[in-house]
Short mmCIF file of N, CA and C in Angstrom, two decimals:
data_model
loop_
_atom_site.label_atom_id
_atom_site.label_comp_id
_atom_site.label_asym_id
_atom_site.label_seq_id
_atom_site.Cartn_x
_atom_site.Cartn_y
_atom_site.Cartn_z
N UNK A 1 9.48 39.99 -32.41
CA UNK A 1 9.70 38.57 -32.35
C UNK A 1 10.06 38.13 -30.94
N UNK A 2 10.88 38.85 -30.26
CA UNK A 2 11.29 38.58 -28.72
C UNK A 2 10.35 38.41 -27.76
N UNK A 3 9.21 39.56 -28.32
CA UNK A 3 8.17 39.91 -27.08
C UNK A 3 7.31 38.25 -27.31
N UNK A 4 6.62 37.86 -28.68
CA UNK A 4 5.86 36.82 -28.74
C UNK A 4 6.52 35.66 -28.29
N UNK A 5 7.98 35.54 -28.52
CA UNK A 5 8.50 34.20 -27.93
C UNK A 5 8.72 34.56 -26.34
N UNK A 6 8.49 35.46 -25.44
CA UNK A 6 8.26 35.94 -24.11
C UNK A 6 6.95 35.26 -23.64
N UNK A 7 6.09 35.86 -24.39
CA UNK A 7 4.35 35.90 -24.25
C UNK A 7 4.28 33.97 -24.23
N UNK A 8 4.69 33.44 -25.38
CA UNK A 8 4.37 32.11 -25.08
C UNK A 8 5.39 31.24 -24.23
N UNK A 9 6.34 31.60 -23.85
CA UNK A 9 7.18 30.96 -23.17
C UNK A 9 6.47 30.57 -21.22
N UNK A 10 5.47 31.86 -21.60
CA UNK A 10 4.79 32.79 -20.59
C UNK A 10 3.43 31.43 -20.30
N UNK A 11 3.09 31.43 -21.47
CA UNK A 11 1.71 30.54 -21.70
C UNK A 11 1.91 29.10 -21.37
N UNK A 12 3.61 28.73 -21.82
CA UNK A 12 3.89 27.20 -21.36
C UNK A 12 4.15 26.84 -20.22
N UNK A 13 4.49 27.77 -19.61
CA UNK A 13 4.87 27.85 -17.74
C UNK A 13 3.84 27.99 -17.10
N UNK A 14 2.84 28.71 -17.50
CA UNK A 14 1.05 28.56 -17.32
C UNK A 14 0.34 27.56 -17.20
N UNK A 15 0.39 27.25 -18.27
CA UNK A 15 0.35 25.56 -18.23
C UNK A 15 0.69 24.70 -18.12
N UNK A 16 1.83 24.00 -17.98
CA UNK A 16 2.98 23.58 -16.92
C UNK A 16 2.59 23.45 -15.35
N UNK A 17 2.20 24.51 -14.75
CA UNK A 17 1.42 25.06 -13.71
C UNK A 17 0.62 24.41 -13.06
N UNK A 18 -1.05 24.91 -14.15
CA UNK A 18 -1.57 24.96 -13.67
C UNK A 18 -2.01 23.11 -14.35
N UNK A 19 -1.28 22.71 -14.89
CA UNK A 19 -1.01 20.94 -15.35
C UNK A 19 -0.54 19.97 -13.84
N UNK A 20 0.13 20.65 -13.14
CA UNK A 20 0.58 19.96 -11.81
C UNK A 20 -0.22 20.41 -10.88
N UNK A 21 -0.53 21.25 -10.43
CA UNK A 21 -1.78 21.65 -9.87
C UNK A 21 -3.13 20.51 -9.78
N UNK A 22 -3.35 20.61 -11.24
CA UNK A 22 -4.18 20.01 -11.66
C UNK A 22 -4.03 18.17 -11.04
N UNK A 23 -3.00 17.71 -11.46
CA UNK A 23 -2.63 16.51 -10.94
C UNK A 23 -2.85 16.37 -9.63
N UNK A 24 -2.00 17.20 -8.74
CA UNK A 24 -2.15 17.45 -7.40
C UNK A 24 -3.49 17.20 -6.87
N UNK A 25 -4.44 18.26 -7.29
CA UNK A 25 -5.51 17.70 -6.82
C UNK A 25 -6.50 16.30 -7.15
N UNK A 26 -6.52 15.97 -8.21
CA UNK A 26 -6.87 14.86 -8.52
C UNK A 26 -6.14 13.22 -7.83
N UNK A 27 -5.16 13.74 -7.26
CA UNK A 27 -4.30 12.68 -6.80
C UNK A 27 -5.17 12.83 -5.22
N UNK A 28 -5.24 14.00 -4.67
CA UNK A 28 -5.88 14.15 -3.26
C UNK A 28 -7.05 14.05 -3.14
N UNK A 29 -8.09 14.13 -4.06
CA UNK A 29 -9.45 14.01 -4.20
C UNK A 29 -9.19 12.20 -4.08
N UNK A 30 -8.55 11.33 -5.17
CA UNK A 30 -8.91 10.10 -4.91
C UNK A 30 -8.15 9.68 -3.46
N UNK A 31 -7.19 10.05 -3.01
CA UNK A 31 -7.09 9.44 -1.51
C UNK A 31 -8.41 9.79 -0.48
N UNK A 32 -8.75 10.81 -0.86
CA UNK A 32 -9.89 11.17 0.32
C UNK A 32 -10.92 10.58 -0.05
N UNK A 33 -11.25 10.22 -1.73
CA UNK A 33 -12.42 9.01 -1.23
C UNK A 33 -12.17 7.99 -0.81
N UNK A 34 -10.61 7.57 -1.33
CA UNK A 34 -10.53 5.71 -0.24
C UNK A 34 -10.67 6.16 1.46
N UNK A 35 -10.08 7.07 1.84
CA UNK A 35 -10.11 7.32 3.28
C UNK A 35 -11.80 7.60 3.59
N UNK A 36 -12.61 8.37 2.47
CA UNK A 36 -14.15 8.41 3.00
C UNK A 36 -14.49 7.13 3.38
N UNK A 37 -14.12 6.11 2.43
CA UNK A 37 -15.07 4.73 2.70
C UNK A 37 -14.34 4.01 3.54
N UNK A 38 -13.76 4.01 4.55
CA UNK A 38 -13.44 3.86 5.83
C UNK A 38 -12.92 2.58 5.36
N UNK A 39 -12.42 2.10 6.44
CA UNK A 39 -11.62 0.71 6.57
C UNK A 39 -10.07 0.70 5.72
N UNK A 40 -9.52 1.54 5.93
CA UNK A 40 -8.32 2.30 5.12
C UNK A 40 -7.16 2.32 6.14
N UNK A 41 -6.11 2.42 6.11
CA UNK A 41 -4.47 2.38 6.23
C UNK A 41 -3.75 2.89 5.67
N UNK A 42 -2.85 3.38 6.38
CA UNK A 42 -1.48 4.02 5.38
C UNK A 42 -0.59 2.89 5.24
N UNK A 43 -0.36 2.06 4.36
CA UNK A 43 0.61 0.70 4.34
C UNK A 43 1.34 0.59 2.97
N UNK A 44 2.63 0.68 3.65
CA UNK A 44 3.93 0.47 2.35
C UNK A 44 3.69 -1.27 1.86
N UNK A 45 4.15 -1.34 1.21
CA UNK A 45 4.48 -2.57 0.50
C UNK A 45 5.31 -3.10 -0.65
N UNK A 46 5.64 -4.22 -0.54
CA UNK A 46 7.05 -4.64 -1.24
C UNK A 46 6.86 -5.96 -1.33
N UNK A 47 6.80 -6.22 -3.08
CA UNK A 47 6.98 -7.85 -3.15
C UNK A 47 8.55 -8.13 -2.86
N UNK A 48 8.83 -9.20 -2.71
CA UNK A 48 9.89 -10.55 -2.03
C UNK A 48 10.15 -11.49 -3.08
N UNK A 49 10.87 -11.24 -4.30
CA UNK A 49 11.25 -12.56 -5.40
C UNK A 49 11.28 -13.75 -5.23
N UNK A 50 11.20 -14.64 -5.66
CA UNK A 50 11.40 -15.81 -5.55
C UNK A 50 12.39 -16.15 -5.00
N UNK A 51 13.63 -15.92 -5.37
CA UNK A 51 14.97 -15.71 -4.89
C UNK A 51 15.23 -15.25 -3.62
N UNK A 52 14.36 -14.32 -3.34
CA UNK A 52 14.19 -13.98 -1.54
C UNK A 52 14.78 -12.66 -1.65
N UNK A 53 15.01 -11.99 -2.97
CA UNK A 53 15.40 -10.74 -3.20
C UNK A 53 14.44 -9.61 -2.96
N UNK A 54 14.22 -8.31 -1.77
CA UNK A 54 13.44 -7.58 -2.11
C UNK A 54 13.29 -6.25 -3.24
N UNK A 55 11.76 -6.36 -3.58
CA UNK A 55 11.58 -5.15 -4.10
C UNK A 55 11.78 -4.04 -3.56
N UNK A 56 11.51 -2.53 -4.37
CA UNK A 56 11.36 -1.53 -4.02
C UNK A 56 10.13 -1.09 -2.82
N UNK A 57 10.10 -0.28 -1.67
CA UNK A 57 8.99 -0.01 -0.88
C UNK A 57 7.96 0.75 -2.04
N UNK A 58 7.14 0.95 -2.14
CA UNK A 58 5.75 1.35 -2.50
C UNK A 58 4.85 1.88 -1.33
N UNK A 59 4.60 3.42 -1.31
CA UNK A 59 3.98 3.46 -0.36
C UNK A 59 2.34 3.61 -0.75
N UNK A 60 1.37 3.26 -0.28
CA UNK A 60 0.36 3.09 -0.60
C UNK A 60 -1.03 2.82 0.86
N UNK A 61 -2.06 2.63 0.54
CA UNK A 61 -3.16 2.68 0.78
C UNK A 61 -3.91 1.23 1.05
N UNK A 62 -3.99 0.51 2.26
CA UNK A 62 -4.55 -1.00 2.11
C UNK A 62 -6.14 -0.29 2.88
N UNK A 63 -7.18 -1.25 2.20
CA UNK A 63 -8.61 -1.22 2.40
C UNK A 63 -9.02 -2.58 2.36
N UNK A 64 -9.37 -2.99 3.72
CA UNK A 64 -10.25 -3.75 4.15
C UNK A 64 -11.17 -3.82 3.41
N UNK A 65 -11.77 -5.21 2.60
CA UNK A 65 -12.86 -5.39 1.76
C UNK A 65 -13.17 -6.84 1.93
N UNK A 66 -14.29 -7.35 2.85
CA UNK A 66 -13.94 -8.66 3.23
C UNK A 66 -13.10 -9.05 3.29
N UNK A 67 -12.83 -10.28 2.76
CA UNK A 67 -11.90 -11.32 3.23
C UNK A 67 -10.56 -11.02 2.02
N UNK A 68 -10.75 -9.66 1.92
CA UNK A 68 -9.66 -9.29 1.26
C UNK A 68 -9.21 -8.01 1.59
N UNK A 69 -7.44 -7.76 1.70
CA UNK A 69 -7.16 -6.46 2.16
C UNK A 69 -6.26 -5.86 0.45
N UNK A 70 -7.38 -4.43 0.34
CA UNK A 70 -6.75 -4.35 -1.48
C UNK A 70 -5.70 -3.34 -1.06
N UNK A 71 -4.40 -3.02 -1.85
CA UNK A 71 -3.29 -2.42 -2.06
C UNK A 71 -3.13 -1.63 -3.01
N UNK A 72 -3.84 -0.42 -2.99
CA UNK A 72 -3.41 0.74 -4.18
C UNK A 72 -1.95 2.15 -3.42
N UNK A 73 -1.81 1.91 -5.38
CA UNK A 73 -0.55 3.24 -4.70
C UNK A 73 -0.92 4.16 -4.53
N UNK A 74 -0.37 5.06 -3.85
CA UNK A 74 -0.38 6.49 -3.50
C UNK A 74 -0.88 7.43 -4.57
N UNK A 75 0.57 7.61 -5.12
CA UNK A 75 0.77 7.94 -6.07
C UNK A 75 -0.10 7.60 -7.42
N UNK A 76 -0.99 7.16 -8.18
CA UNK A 76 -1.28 6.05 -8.93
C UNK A 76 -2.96 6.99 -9.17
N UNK A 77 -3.20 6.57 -10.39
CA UNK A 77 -5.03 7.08 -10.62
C UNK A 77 -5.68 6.03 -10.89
N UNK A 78 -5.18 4.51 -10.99
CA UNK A 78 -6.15 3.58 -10.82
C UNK A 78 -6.90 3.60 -9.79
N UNK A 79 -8.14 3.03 -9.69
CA UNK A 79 -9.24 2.53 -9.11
C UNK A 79 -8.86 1.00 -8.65
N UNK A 80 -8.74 0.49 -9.38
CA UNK A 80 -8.24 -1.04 -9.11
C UNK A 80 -7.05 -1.07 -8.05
N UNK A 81 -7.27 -2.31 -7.41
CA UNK A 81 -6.04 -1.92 -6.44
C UNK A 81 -4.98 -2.57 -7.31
N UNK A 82 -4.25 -2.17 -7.23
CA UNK A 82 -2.47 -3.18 -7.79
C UNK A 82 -1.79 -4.21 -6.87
N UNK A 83 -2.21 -4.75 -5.77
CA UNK A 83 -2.23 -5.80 -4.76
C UNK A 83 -3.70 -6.32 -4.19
N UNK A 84 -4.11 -7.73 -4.29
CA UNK A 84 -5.10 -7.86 -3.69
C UNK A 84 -4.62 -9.38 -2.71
N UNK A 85 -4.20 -9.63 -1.71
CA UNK A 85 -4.08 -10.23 -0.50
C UNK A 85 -5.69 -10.75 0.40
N UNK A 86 -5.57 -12.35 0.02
CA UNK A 86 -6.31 -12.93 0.80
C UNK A 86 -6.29 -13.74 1.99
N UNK A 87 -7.61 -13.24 2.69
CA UNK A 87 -7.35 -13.60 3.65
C UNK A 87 -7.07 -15.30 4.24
N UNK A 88 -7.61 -16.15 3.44
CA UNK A 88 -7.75 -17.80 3.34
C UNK A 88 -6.19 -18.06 3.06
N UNK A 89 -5.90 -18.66 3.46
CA UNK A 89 -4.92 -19.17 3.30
C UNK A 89 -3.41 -18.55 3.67
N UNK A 90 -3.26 -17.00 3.88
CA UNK A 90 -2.56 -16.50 4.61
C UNK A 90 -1.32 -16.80 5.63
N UNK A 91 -0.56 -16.69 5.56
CA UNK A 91 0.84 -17.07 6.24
C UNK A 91 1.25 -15.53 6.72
N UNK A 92 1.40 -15.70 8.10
CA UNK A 92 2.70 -15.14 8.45
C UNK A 92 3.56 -14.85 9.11
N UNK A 93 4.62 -14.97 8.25
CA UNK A 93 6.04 -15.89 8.17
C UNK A 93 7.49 -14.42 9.07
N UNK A 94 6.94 -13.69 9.10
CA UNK A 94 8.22 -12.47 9.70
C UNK A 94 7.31 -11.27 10.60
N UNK A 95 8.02 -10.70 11.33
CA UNK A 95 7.53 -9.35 11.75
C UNK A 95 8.63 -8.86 12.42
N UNK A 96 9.10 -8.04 12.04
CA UNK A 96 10.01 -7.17 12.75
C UNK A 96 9.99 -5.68 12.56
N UNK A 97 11.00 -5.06 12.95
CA UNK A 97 11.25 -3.29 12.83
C UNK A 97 12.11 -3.23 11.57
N UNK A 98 11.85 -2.07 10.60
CA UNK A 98 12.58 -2.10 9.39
C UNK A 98 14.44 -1.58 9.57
N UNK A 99 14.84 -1.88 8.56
CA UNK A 99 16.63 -1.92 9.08
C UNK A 99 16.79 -0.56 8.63
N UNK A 100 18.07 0.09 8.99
CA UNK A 100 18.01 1.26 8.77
C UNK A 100 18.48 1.73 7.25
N UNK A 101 18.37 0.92 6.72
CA UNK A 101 19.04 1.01 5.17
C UNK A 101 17.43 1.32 4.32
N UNK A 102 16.11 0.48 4.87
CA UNK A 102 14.94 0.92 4.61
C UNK A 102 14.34 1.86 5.26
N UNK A 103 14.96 2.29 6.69
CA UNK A 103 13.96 3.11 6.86
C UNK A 103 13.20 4.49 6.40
N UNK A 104 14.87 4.82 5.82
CA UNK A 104 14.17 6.36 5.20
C UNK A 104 12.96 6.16 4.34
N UNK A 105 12.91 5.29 3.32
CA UNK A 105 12.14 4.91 2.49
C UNK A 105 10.67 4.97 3.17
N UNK A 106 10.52 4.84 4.25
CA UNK A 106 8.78 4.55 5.07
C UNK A 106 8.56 5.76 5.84
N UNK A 107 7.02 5.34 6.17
CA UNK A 107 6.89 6.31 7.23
C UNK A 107 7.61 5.86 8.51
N UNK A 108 7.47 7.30 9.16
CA UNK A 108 8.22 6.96 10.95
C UNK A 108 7.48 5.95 11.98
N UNK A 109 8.18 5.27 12.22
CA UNK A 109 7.33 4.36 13.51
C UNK A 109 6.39 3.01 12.58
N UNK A 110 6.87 2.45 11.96
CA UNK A 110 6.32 1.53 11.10
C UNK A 110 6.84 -0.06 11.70
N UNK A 111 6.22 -0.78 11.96
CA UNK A 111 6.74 -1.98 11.67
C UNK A 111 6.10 -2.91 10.23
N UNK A 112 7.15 -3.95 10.17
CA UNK A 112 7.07 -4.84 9.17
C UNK A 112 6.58 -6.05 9.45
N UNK A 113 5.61 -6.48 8.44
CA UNK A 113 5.28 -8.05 8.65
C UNK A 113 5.45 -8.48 7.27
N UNK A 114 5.77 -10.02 7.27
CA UNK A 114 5.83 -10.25 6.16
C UNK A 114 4.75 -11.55 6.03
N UNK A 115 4.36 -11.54 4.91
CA UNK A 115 3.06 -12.77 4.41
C UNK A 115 3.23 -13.44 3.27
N UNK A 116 3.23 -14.73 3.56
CA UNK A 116 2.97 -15.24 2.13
C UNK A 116 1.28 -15.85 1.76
N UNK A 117 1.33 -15.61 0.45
CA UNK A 117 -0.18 -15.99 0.09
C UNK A 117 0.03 -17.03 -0.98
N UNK A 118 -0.18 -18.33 -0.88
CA UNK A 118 0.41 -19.65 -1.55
C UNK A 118 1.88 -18.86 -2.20
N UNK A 119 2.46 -18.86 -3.34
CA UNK A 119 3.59 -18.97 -3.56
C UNK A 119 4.31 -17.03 -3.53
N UNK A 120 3.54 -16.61 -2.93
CA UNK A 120 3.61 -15.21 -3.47
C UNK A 120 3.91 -14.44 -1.98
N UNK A 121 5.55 -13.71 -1.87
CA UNK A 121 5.44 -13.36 -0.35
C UNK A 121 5.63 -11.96 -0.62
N UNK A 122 4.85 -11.32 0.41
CA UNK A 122 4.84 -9.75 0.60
C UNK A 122 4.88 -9.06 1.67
N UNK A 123 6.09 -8.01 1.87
CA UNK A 123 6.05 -7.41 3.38
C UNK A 123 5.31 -5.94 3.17
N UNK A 124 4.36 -5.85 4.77
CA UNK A 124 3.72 -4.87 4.49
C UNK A 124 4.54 -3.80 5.64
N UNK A 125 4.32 -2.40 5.42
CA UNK A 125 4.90 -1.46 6.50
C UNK A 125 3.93 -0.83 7.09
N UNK A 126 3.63 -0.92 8.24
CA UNK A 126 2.06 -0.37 9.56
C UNK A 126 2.90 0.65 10.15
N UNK A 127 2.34 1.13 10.63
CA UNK A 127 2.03 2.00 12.06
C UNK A 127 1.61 0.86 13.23
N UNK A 128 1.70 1.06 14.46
CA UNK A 128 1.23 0.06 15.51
C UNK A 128 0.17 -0.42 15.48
N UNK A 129 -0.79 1.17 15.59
CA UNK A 129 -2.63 0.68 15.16
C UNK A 129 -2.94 -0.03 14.49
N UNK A 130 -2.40 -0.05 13.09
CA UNK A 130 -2.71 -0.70 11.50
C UNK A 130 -2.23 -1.68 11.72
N UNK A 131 -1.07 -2.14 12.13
CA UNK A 131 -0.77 -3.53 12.20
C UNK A 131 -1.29 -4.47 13.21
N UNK A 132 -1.84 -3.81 14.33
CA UNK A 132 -2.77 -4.51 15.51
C UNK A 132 -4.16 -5.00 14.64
N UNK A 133 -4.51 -4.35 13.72
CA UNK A 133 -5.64 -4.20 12.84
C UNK A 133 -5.73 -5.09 11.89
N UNK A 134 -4.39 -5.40 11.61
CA UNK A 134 -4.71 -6.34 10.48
C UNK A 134 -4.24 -7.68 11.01
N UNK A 135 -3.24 -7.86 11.94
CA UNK A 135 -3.23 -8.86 13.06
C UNK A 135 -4.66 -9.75 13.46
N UNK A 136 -5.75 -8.42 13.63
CA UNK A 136 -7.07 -8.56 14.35
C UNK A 136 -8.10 -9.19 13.14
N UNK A 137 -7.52 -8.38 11.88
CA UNK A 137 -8.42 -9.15 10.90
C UNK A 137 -8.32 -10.39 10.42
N UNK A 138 -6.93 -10.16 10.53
CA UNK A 138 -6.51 -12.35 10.21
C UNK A 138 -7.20 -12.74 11.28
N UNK A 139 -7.33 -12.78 12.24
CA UNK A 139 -7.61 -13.63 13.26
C UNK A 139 -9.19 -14.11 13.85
N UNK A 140 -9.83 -12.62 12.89
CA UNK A 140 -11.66 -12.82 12.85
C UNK A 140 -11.79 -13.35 11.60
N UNK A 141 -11.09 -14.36 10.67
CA UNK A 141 -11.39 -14.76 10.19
C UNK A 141 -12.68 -15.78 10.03
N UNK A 142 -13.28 -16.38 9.11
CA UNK A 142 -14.48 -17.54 9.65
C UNK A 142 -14.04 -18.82 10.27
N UNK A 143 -14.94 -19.29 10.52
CA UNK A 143 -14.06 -20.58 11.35
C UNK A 143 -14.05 -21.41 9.56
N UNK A 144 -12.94 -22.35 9.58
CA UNK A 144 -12.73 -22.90 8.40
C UNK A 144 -11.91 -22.58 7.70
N UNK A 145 -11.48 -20.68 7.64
CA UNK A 145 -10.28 -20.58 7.08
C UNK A 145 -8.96 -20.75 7.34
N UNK A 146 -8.08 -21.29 6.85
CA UNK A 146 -6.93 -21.18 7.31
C UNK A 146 -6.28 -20.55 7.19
N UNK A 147 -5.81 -19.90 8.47
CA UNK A 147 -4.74 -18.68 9.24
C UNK A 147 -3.71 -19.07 9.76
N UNK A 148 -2.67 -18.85 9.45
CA UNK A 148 -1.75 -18.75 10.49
C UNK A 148 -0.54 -17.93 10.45
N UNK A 149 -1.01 -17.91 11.64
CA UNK A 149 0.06 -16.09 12.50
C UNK A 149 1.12 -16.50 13.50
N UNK A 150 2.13 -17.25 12.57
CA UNK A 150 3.18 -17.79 13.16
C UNK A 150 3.76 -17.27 13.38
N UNK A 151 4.46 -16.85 14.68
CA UNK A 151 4.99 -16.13 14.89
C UNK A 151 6.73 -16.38 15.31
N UNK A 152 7.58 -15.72 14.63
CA UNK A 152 9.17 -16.24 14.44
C UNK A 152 9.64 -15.92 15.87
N UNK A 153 10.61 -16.97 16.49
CA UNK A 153 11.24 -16.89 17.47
C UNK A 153 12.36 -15.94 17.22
#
């Protein structure tokens, strides 16, 4: 009786295993196709309540897709992004360096911008490049849309 409850104790740790494993890669296979189809970022993000209370950081994946930049998590096996940010109408309203109470939470060397999109505000976390980048994409907008990259004294 000892040895069979050994043997399967044996079989659930096996699988257990080779169950995270399994995850593991499926989690890295879908980042490397958003990174195949280019126009990709490493960008945290955090909705802003109404109240002006922030959320939790989310670190995640923004992809350039026209006149839209989509927001999937990291972590996450949707396809769909779970943020989609347009470019029309765009505000934004903050940019600074994150405080040190957030920083552990991000990657190193990140700055913050923050955007509102009509009633809905969201700060994103860049790297220098990425945020020069998306700076650059608001700003090739078409003529007609409205942008603005106000920038706080």
């Amino acid at each position: 009786m000892g040895g069979q409850l050994a043997v399967d104790a044996g079989a659930l740790l096996a699988a257990l295993v080779l169950l995270v494993a399994l995850v593991f890669v499926l989690l890295s296979a879908r980042r490397w196709l958003f990174v195949r189809r280019g126009g990709t970022v490493e960008c945290s993000l955090r909705l802003i309540a109404g109240n002006g209370s922030p959320g939790a950081w989310r670190l995640g994946i923004g992809r350039y897709k026209g006149d839209e930049l989509h927001w999937h998590r990291v972590f996450g096996f949707r396809s769909r992004p779970r943020q989609v940010i347009h470019r029309r109408g765009l505000v934004v309203s903050n940019r600074r360096r994150p405080g040190p109470d957030e920083a552990e939470g991000l990657l190193p060397g990140v700055g913050v911008i923050e955007v509102r999109d009509g009633d809905r505000t969201v700060e994103l976390a860049m790297g220098a490049s990425a945020l020069t980048g998306f700076l650059a994409w608001l700003e090739a907008a078409p003529p007609g849309f409205p942008v603005d990259l106000h920038q706080p004294e």
